PDB file of C-alpha atoms in Angstrom:
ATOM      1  CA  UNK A   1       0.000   0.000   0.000  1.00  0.00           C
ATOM      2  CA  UNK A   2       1.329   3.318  -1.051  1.00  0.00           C
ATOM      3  CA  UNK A   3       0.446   6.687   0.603  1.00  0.00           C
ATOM      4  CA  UNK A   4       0.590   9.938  -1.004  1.00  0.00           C
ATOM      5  CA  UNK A   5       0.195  12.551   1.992  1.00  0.00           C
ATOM      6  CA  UNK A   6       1.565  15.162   4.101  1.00  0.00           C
ATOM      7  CA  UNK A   7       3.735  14.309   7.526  1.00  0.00           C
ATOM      8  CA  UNK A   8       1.577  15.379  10.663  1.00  0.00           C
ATOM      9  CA  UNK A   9       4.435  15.796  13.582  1.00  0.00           C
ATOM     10  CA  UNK A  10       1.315  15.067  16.038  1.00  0.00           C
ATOM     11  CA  UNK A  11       1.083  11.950  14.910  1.00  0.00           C
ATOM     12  CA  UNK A  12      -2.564  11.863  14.864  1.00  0.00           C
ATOM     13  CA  UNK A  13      -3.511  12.300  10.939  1.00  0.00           C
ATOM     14  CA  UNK A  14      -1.801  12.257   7.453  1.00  0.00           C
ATOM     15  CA  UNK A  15       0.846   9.550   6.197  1.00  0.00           C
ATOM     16  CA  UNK A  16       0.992   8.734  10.061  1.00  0.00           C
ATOM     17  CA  UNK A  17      -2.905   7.859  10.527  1.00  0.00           C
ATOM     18  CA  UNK A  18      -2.512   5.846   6.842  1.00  0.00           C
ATOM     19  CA  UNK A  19       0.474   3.660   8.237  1.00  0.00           C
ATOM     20  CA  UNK A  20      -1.559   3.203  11.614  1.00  0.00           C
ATOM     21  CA  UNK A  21      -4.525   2.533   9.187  1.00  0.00           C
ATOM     22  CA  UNK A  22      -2.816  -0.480   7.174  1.00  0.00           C
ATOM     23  CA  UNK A  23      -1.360  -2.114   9.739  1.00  0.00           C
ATOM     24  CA  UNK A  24      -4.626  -2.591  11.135  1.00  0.00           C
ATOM     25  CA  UNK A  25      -5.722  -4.028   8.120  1.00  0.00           C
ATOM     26  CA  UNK A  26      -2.771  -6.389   7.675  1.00  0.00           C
ATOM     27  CA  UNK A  27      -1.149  -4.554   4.594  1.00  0.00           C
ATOM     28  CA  UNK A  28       2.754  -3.274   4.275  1.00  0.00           C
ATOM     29  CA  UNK A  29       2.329   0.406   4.099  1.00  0.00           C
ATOM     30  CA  UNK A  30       5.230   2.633   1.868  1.00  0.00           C
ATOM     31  CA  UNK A  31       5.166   6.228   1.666  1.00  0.00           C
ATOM     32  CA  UNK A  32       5.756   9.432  -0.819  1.00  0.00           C
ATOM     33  CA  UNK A  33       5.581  12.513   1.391  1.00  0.00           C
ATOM     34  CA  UNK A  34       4.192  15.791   0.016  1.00  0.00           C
ATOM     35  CA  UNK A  35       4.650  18.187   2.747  1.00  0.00           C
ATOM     36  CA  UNK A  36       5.752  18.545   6.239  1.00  0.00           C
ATOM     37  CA  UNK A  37       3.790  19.798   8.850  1.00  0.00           C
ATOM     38  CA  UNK A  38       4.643  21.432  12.201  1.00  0.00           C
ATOM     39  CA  UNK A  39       1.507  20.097  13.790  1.00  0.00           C
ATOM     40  CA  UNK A  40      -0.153  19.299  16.984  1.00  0.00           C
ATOM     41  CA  UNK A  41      -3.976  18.695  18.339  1.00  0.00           C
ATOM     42  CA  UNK A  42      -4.188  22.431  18.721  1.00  0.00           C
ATOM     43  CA  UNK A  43      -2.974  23.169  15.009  1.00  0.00           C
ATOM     44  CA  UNK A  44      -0.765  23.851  12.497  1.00  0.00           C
ATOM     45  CA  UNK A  45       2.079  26.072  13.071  1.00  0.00           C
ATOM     46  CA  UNK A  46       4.523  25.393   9.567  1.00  0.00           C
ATOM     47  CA  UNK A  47       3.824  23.651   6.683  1.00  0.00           C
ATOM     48  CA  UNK A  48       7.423  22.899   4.403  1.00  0.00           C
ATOM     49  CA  UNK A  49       6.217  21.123   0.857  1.00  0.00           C
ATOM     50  CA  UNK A  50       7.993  18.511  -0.552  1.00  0.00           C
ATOM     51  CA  UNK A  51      10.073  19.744  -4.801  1.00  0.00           C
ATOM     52  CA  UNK A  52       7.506  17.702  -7.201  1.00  0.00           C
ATOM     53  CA  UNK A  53      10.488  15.920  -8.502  1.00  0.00           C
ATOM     54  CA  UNK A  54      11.240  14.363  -5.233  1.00  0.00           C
ATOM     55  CA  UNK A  55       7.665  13.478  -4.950  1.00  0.00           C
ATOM     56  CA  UNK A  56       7.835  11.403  -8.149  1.00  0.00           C
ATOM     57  CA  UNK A  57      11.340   9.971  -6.829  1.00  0.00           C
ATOM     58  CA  UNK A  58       9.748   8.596  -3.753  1.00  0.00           C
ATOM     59  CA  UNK A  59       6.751   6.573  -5.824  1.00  0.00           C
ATOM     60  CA  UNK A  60       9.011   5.610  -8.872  1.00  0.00           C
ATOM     61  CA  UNK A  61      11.562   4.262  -5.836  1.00  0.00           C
ATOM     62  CA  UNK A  62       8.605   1.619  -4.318  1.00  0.00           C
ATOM     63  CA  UNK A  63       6.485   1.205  -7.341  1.00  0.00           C
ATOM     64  CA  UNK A  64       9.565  -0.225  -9.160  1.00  0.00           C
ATOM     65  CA  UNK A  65      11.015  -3.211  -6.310  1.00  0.00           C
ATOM     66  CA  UNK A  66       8.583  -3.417  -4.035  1.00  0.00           C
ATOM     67  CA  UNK A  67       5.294  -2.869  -5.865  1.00  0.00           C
ATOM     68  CA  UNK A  68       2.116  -1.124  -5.133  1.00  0.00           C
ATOM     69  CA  UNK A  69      -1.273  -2.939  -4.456  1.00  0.00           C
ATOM     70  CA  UNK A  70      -3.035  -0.157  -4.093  1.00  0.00           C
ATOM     71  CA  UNK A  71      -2.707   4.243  -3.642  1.00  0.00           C
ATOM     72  CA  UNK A  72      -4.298   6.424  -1.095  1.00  0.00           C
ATOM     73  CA  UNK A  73      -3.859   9.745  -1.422  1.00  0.00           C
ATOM     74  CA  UNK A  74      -4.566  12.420   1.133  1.00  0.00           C
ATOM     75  CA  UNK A  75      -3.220  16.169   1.453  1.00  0.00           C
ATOM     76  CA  UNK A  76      -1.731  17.827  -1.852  1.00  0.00           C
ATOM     77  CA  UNK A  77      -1.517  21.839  -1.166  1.00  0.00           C
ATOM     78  CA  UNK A  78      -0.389  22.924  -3.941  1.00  0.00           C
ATOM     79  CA  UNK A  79      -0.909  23.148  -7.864  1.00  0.00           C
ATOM     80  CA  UNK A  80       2.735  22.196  -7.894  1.00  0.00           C
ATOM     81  CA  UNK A  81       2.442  19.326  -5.635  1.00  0.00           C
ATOM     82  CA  UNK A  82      -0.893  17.768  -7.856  1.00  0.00           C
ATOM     83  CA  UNK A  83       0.724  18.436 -11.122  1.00  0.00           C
ATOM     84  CA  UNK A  84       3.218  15.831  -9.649  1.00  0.00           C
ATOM     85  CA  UNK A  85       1.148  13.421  -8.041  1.00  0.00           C
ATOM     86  CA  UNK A  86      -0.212  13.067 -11.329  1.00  0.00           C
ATOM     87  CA  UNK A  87       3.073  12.067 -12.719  1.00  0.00           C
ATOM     88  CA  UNK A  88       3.559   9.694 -10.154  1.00  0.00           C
ATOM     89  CA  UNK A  89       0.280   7.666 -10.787  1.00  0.00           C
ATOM     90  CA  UNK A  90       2.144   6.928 -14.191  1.00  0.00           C
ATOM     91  CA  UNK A  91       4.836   5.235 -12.378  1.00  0.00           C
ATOM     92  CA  UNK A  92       1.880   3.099 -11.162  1.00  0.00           C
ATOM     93  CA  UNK A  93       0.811  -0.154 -12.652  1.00  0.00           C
ATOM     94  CA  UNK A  94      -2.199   1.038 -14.889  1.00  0.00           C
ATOM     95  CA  UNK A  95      -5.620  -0.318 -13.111  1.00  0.00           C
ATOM     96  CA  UNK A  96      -3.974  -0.563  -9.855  1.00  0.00           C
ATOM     97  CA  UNK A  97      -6.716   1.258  -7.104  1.00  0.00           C
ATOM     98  CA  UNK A  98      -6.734   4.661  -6.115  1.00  0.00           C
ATOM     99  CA  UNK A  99      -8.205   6.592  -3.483  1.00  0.00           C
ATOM    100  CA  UNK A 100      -8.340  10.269  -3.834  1.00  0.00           C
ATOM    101  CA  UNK A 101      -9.315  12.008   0.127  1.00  0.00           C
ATOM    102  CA  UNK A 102      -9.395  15.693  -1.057  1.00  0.00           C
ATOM    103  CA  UNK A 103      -7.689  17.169   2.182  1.00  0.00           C
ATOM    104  CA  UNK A 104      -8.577  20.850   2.110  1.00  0.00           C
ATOM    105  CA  UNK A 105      -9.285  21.602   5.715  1.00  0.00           C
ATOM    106  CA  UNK A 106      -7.231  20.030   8.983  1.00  0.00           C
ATOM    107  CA  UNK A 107      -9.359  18.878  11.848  1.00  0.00           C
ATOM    108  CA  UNK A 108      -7.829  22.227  13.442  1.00  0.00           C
ATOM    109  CA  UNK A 109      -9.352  24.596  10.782  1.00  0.00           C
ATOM    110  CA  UNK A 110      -6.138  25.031   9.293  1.00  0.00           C
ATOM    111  CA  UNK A 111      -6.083  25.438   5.309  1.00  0.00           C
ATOM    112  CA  UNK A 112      -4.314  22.600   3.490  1.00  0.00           C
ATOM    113  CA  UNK A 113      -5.436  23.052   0.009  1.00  0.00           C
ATOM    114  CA  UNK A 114      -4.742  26.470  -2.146  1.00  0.00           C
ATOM    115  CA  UNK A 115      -7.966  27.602  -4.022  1.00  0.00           C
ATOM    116  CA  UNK A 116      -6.277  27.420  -7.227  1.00  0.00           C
ATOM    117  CA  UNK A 117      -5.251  24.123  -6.515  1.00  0.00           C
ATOM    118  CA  UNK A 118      -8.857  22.945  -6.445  1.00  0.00           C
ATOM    119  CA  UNK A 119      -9.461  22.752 -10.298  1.00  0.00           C
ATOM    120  CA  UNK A 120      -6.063  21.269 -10.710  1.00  0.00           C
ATOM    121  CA  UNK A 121      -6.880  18.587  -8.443  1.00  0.00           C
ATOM    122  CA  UNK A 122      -9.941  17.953 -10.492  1.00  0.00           C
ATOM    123  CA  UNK A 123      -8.534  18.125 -13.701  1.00  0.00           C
ATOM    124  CA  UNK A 124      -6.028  16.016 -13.263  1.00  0.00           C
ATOM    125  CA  UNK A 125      -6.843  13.162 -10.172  1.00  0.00           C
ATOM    126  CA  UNK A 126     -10.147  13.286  -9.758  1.00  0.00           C
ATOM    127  CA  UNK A 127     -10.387  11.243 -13.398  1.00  0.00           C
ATOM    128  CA  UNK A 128      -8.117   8.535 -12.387  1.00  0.00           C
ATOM    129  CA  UNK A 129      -9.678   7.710  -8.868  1.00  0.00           C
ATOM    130  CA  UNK A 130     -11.278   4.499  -7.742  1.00  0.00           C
ATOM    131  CA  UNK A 131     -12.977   5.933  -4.788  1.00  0.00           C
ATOM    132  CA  UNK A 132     -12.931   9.725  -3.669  1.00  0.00           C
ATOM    133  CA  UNK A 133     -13.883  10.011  -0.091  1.00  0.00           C
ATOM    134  CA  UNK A 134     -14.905  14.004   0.704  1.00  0.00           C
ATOM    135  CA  UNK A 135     -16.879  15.156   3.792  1.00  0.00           C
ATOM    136  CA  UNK A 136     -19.212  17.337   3.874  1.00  0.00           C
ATOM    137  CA  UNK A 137     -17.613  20.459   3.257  1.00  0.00           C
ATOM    138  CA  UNK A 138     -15.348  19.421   0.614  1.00  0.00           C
ATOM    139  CA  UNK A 139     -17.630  17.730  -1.151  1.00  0.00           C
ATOM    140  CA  UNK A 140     -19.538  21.801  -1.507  1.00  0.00           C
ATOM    141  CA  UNK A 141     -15.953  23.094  -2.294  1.00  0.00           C
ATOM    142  CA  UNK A 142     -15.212  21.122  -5.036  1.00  0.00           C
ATOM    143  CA  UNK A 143     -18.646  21.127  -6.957  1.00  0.00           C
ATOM    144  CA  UNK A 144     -18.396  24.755  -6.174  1.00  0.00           C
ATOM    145  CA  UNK A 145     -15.049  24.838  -8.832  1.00  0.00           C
ATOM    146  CA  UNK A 146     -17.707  24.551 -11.768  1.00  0.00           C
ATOM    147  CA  UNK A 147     -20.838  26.197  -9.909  1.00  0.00           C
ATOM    148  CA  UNK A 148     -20.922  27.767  -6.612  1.00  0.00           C
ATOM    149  CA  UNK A 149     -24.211  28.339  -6.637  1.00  0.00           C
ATOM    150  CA  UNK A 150     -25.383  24.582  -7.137  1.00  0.00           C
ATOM    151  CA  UNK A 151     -22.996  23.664  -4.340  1.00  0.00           C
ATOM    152  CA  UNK A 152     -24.514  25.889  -1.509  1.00  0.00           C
ATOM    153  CA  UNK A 153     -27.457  24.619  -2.962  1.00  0.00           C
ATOM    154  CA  UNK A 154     -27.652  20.936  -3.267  1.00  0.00           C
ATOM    155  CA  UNK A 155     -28.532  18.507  -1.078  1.00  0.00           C
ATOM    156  CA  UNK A 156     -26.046  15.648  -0.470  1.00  0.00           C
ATOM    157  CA  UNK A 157     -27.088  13.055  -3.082  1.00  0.00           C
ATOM    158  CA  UNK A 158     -27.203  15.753  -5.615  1.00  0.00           C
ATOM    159  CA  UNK A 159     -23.438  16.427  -4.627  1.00  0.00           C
ATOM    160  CA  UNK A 160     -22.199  12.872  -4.535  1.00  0.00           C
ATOM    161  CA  UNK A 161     -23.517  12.565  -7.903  1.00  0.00           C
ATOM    162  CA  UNK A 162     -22.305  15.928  -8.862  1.00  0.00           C
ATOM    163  CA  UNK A 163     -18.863  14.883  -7.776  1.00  0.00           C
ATOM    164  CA  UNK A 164     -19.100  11.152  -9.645  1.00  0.00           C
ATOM    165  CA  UNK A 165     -19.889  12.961 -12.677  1.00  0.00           C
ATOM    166  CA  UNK A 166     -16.621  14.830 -12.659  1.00  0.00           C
ATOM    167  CA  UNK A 167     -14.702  11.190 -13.461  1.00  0.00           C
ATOM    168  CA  UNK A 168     -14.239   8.704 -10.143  1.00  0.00           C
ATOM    169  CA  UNK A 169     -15.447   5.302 -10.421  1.00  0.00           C
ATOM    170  CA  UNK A 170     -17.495   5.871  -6.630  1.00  0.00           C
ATOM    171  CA  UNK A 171     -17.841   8.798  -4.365  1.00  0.00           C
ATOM    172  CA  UNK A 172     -18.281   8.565  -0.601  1.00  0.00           C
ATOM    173  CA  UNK A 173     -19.505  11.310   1.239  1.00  0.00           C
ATOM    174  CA  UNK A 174     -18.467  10.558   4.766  1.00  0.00           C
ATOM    175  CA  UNK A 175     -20.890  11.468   7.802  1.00  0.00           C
ATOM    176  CA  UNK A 176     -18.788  13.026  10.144  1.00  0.00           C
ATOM    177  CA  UNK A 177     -20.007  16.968   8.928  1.00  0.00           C
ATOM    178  CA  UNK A 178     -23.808  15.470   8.732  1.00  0.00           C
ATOM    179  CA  UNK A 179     -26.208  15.532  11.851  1.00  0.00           C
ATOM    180  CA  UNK A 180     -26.787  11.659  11.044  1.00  0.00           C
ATOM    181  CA  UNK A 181     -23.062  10.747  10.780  1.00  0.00           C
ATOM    182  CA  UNK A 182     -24.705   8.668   7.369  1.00  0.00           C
ATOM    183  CA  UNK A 183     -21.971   7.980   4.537  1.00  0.00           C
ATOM    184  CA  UNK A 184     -23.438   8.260   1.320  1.00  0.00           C
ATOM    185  CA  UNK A 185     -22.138   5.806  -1.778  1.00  0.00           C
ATOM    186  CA  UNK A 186     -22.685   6.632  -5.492  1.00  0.00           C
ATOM    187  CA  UNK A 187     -21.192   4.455  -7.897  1.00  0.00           C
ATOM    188  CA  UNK A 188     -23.401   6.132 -11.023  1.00  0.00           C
ATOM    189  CA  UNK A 189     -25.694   4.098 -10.567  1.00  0.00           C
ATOM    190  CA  UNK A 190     -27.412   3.676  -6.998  1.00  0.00           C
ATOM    191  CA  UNK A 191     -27.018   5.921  -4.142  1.00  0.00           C
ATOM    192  CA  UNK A 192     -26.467   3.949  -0.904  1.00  0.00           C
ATOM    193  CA  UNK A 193     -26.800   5.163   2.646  1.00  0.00           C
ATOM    194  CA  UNK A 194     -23.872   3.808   4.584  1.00  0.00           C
ATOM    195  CA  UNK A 195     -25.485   4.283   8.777  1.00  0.00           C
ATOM    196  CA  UNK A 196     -23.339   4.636  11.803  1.00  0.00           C
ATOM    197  CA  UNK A 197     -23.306   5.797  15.310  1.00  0.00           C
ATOM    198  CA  UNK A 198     -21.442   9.617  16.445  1.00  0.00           C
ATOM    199  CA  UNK A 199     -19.591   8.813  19.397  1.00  0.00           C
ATOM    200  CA  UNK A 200     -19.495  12.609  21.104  1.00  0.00           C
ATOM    201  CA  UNK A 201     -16.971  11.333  23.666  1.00  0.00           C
ATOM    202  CA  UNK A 202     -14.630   9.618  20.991  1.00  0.00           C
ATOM    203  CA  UNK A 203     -11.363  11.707  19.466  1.00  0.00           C
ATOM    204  CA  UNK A 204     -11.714  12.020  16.221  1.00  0.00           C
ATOM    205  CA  UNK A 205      -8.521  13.874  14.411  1.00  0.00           C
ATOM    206  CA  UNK A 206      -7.131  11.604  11.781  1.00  0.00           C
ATOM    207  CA  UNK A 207     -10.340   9.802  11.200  1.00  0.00           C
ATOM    208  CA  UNK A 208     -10.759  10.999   7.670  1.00  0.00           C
ATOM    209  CA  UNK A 209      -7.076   9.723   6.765  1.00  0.00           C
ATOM    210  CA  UNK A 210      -7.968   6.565   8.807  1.00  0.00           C
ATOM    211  CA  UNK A 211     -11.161   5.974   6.590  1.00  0.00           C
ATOM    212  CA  UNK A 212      -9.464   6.409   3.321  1.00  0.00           C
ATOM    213  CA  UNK A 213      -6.705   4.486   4.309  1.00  0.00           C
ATOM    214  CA  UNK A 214      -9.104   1.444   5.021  1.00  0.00           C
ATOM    215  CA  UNK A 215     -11.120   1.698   1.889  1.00  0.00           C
ATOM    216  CA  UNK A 216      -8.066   1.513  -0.263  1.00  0.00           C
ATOM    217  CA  UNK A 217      -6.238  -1.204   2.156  1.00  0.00           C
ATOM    218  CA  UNK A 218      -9.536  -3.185   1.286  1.00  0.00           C
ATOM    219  CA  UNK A 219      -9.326  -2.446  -2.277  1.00  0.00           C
ATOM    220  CA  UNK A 220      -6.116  -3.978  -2.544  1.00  0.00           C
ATOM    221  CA  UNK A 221      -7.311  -7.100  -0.887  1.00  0.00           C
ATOM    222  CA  UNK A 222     -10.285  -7.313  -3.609  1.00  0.00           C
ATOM    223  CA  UNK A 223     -13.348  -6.186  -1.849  1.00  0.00           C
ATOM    224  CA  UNK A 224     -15.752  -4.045  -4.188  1.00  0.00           C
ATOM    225  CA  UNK A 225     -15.959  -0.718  -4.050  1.00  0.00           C
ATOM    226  CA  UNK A 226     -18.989  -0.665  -1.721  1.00  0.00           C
ATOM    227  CA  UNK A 227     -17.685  -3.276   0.873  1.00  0.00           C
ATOM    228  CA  UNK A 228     -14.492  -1.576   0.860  1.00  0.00           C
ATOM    229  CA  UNK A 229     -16.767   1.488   1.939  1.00  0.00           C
ATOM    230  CA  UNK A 230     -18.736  -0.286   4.570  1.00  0.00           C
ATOM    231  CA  UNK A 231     -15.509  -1.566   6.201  1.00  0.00           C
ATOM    232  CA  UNK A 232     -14.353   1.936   5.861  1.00  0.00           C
ATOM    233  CA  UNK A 233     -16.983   3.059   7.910  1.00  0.00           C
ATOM    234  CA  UNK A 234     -17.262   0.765  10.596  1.00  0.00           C
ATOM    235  CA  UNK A 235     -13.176   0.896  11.314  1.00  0.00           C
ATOM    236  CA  UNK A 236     -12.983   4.575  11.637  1.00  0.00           C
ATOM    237  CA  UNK A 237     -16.237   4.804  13.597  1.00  0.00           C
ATOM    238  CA  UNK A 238     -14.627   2.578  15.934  1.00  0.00           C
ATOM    239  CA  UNK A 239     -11.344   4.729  15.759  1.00  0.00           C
ATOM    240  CA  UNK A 240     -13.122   7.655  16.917  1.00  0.00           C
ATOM    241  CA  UNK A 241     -14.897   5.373  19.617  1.00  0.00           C
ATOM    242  CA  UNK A 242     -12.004   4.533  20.922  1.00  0.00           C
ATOM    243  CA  UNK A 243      -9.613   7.408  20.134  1.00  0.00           C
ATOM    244  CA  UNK A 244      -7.410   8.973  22.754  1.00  0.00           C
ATOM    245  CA  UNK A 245      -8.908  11.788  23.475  1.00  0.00           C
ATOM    246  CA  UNK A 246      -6.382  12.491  26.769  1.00  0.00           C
ATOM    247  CA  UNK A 247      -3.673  13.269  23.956  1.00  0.00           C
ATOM    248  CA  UNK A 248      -3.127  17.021  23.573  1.00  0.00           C
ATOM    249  CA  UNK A 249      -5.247  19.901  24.192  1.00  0.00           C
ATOM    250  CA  UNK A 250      -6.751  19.772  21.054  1.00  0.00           C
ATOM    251  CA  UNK A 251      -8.906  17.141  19.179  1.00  0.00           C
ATOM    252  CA  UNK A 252      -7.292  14.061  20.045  1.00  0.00           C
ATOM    253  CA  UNK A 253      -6.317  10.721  16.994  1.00  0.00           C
ATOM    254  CA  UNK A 254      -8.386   8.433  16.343  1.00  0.00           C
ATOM    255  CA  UNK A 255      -7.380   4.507  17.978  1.00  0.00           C
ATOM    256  CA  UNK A 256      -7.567   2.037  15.280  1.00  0.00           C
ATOM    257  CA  UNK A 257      -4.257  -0.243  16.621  1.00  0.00           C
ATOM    258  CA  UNK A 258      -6.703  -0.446  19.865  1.00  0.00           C
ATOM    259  CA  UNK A 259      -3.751   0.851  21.640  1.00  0.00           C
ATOM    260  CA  UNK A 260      -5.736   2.312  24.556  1.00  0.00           C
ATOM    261  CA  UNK A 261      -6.997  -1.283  25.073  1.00  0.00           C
ATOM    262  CA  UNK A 262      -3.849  -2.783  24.776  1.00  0.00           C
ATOM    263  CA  UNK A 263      -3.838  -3.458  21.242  1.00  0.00           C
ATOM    264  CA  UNK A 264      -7.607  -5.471  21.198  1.00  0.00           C
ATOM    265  CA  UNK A 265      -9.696  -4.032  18.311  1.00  0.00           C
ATOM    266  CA  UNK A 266     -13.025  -5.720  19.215  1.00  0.00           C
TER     267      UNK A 266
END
């Protein structure tokens, strides 16, 4: 499993959460850093971004002796930094999974994805994703790119199929901006409500990376789309259930090694 992400120095999100995320699903996970972020529960303080070139170095290094099952790729920034992740997925064997999270906002508010980078990142990944996996907010953002209007408008299957018309195979709205914390799947054809329970008490920074993560670990083991989704779901609900919320002063990661139970997952 390959992640395409930014460093979080907390620990709690980004290629971090993805590498927490694999493991629990009993993958090997490799990484190709994009930025580096002076972060903590409270925020982000620095972000350093990675030359393109050495973002293409770090894929074309894995992709060519160790192989790559399957790509998850999380925060971008920059046009700079998309325009190379593009080139990268050509270094990947052609049909191999990806999964595109569209990391625009950090669970601390901070912004992670320029504006201009927006129609870059739809030009030029958005057409070559498996499965894109935007919350609530994003999901408005980037239908806004073609029609703001329609995007503080619409209601959330109108967006998901908004979104799938721009070029993924599936969309998943996660829940966790929703009142009903409901995932919503759209493959193009159906629109399927994915249910789960909000856990108030829970921590729940990194559970967007942690959800992606799983969907594409899933992927790479052969589930379909929509399982892959469901499994998604249920693993970072039970991240945030269990997440360690006595880390920090901020929002605390997500748990999904169980390591606050020592190491049980059940």
């Amino acid at each position: 499993m390959l992640s395409i992400a930014g460093s979080d120095s907390g620990g709690g999100a980004g290629i971090q959460a993805d590498l927490k995320a694999f493991a629990a699903c009993g993958v090997h996970g490799m990484t190709a850093i994009t930025a580096i972020t002076a972060q903590n529960t409270v925020g982000v303080s620095a972000v350093h971004t990675i030359p393109p070139e050495m973002i293409v170095a770090q894929v074309r290094a894995v992709s060519h002796d160790i192989g790559i099952d399957a790509v998850k790729i999380g925060m971008l920034g920059t046009v700079a930094t998309v325009r190379a992740v593009g080139r990268s997925l050509d270094e990947v064997p052609r049909g191999t999974p990806v999964v595109l999270d569209p990391v625009m906002v950090a669970e601390s508010g901070a912004e992670l994805l320029e504006l201009a980078a927006r129609a870059a990142l739809i030009e030029l990944l958005v057409p070559r994703s498996t499965v894109m996996t935007p919350n609530l907010p994003e999901a408005r953002a980037l239908v806004a790119v073609g029609d703001p209007r329609a995007a503080s408008e619409a209601d959330v299957r109108t967006l998901a199929r908004a979104i799938r018309a721009l070029g993924p195979a599936a969309v998943v709205i996660t829940g966790g901006h929703r009142a009903e914390t409901t995932d919503l799947f759209c493959d193009g054809d159906h629109v399927t409500e994915l249910p789960g329970d909000r856990y108030p008490d829970g921590a729940a920074h990194g559970s967007g990376c942690t959800h992606s993560s799983v969907l594409a670990a899933r992927l790479a083991w052969g589930d379909e789309p929509l399982q892959a989704a469901r499994t998604a779901k249920a693993l970072a609900a039970r991240a945030v259930r269990d997440g360690l919320s006595e880390i920090g002063a901020g929002p605390g990661p997500v748990d999904v090694l169980g390591i606050a139970s020592g190491g049980r997952t059940s």
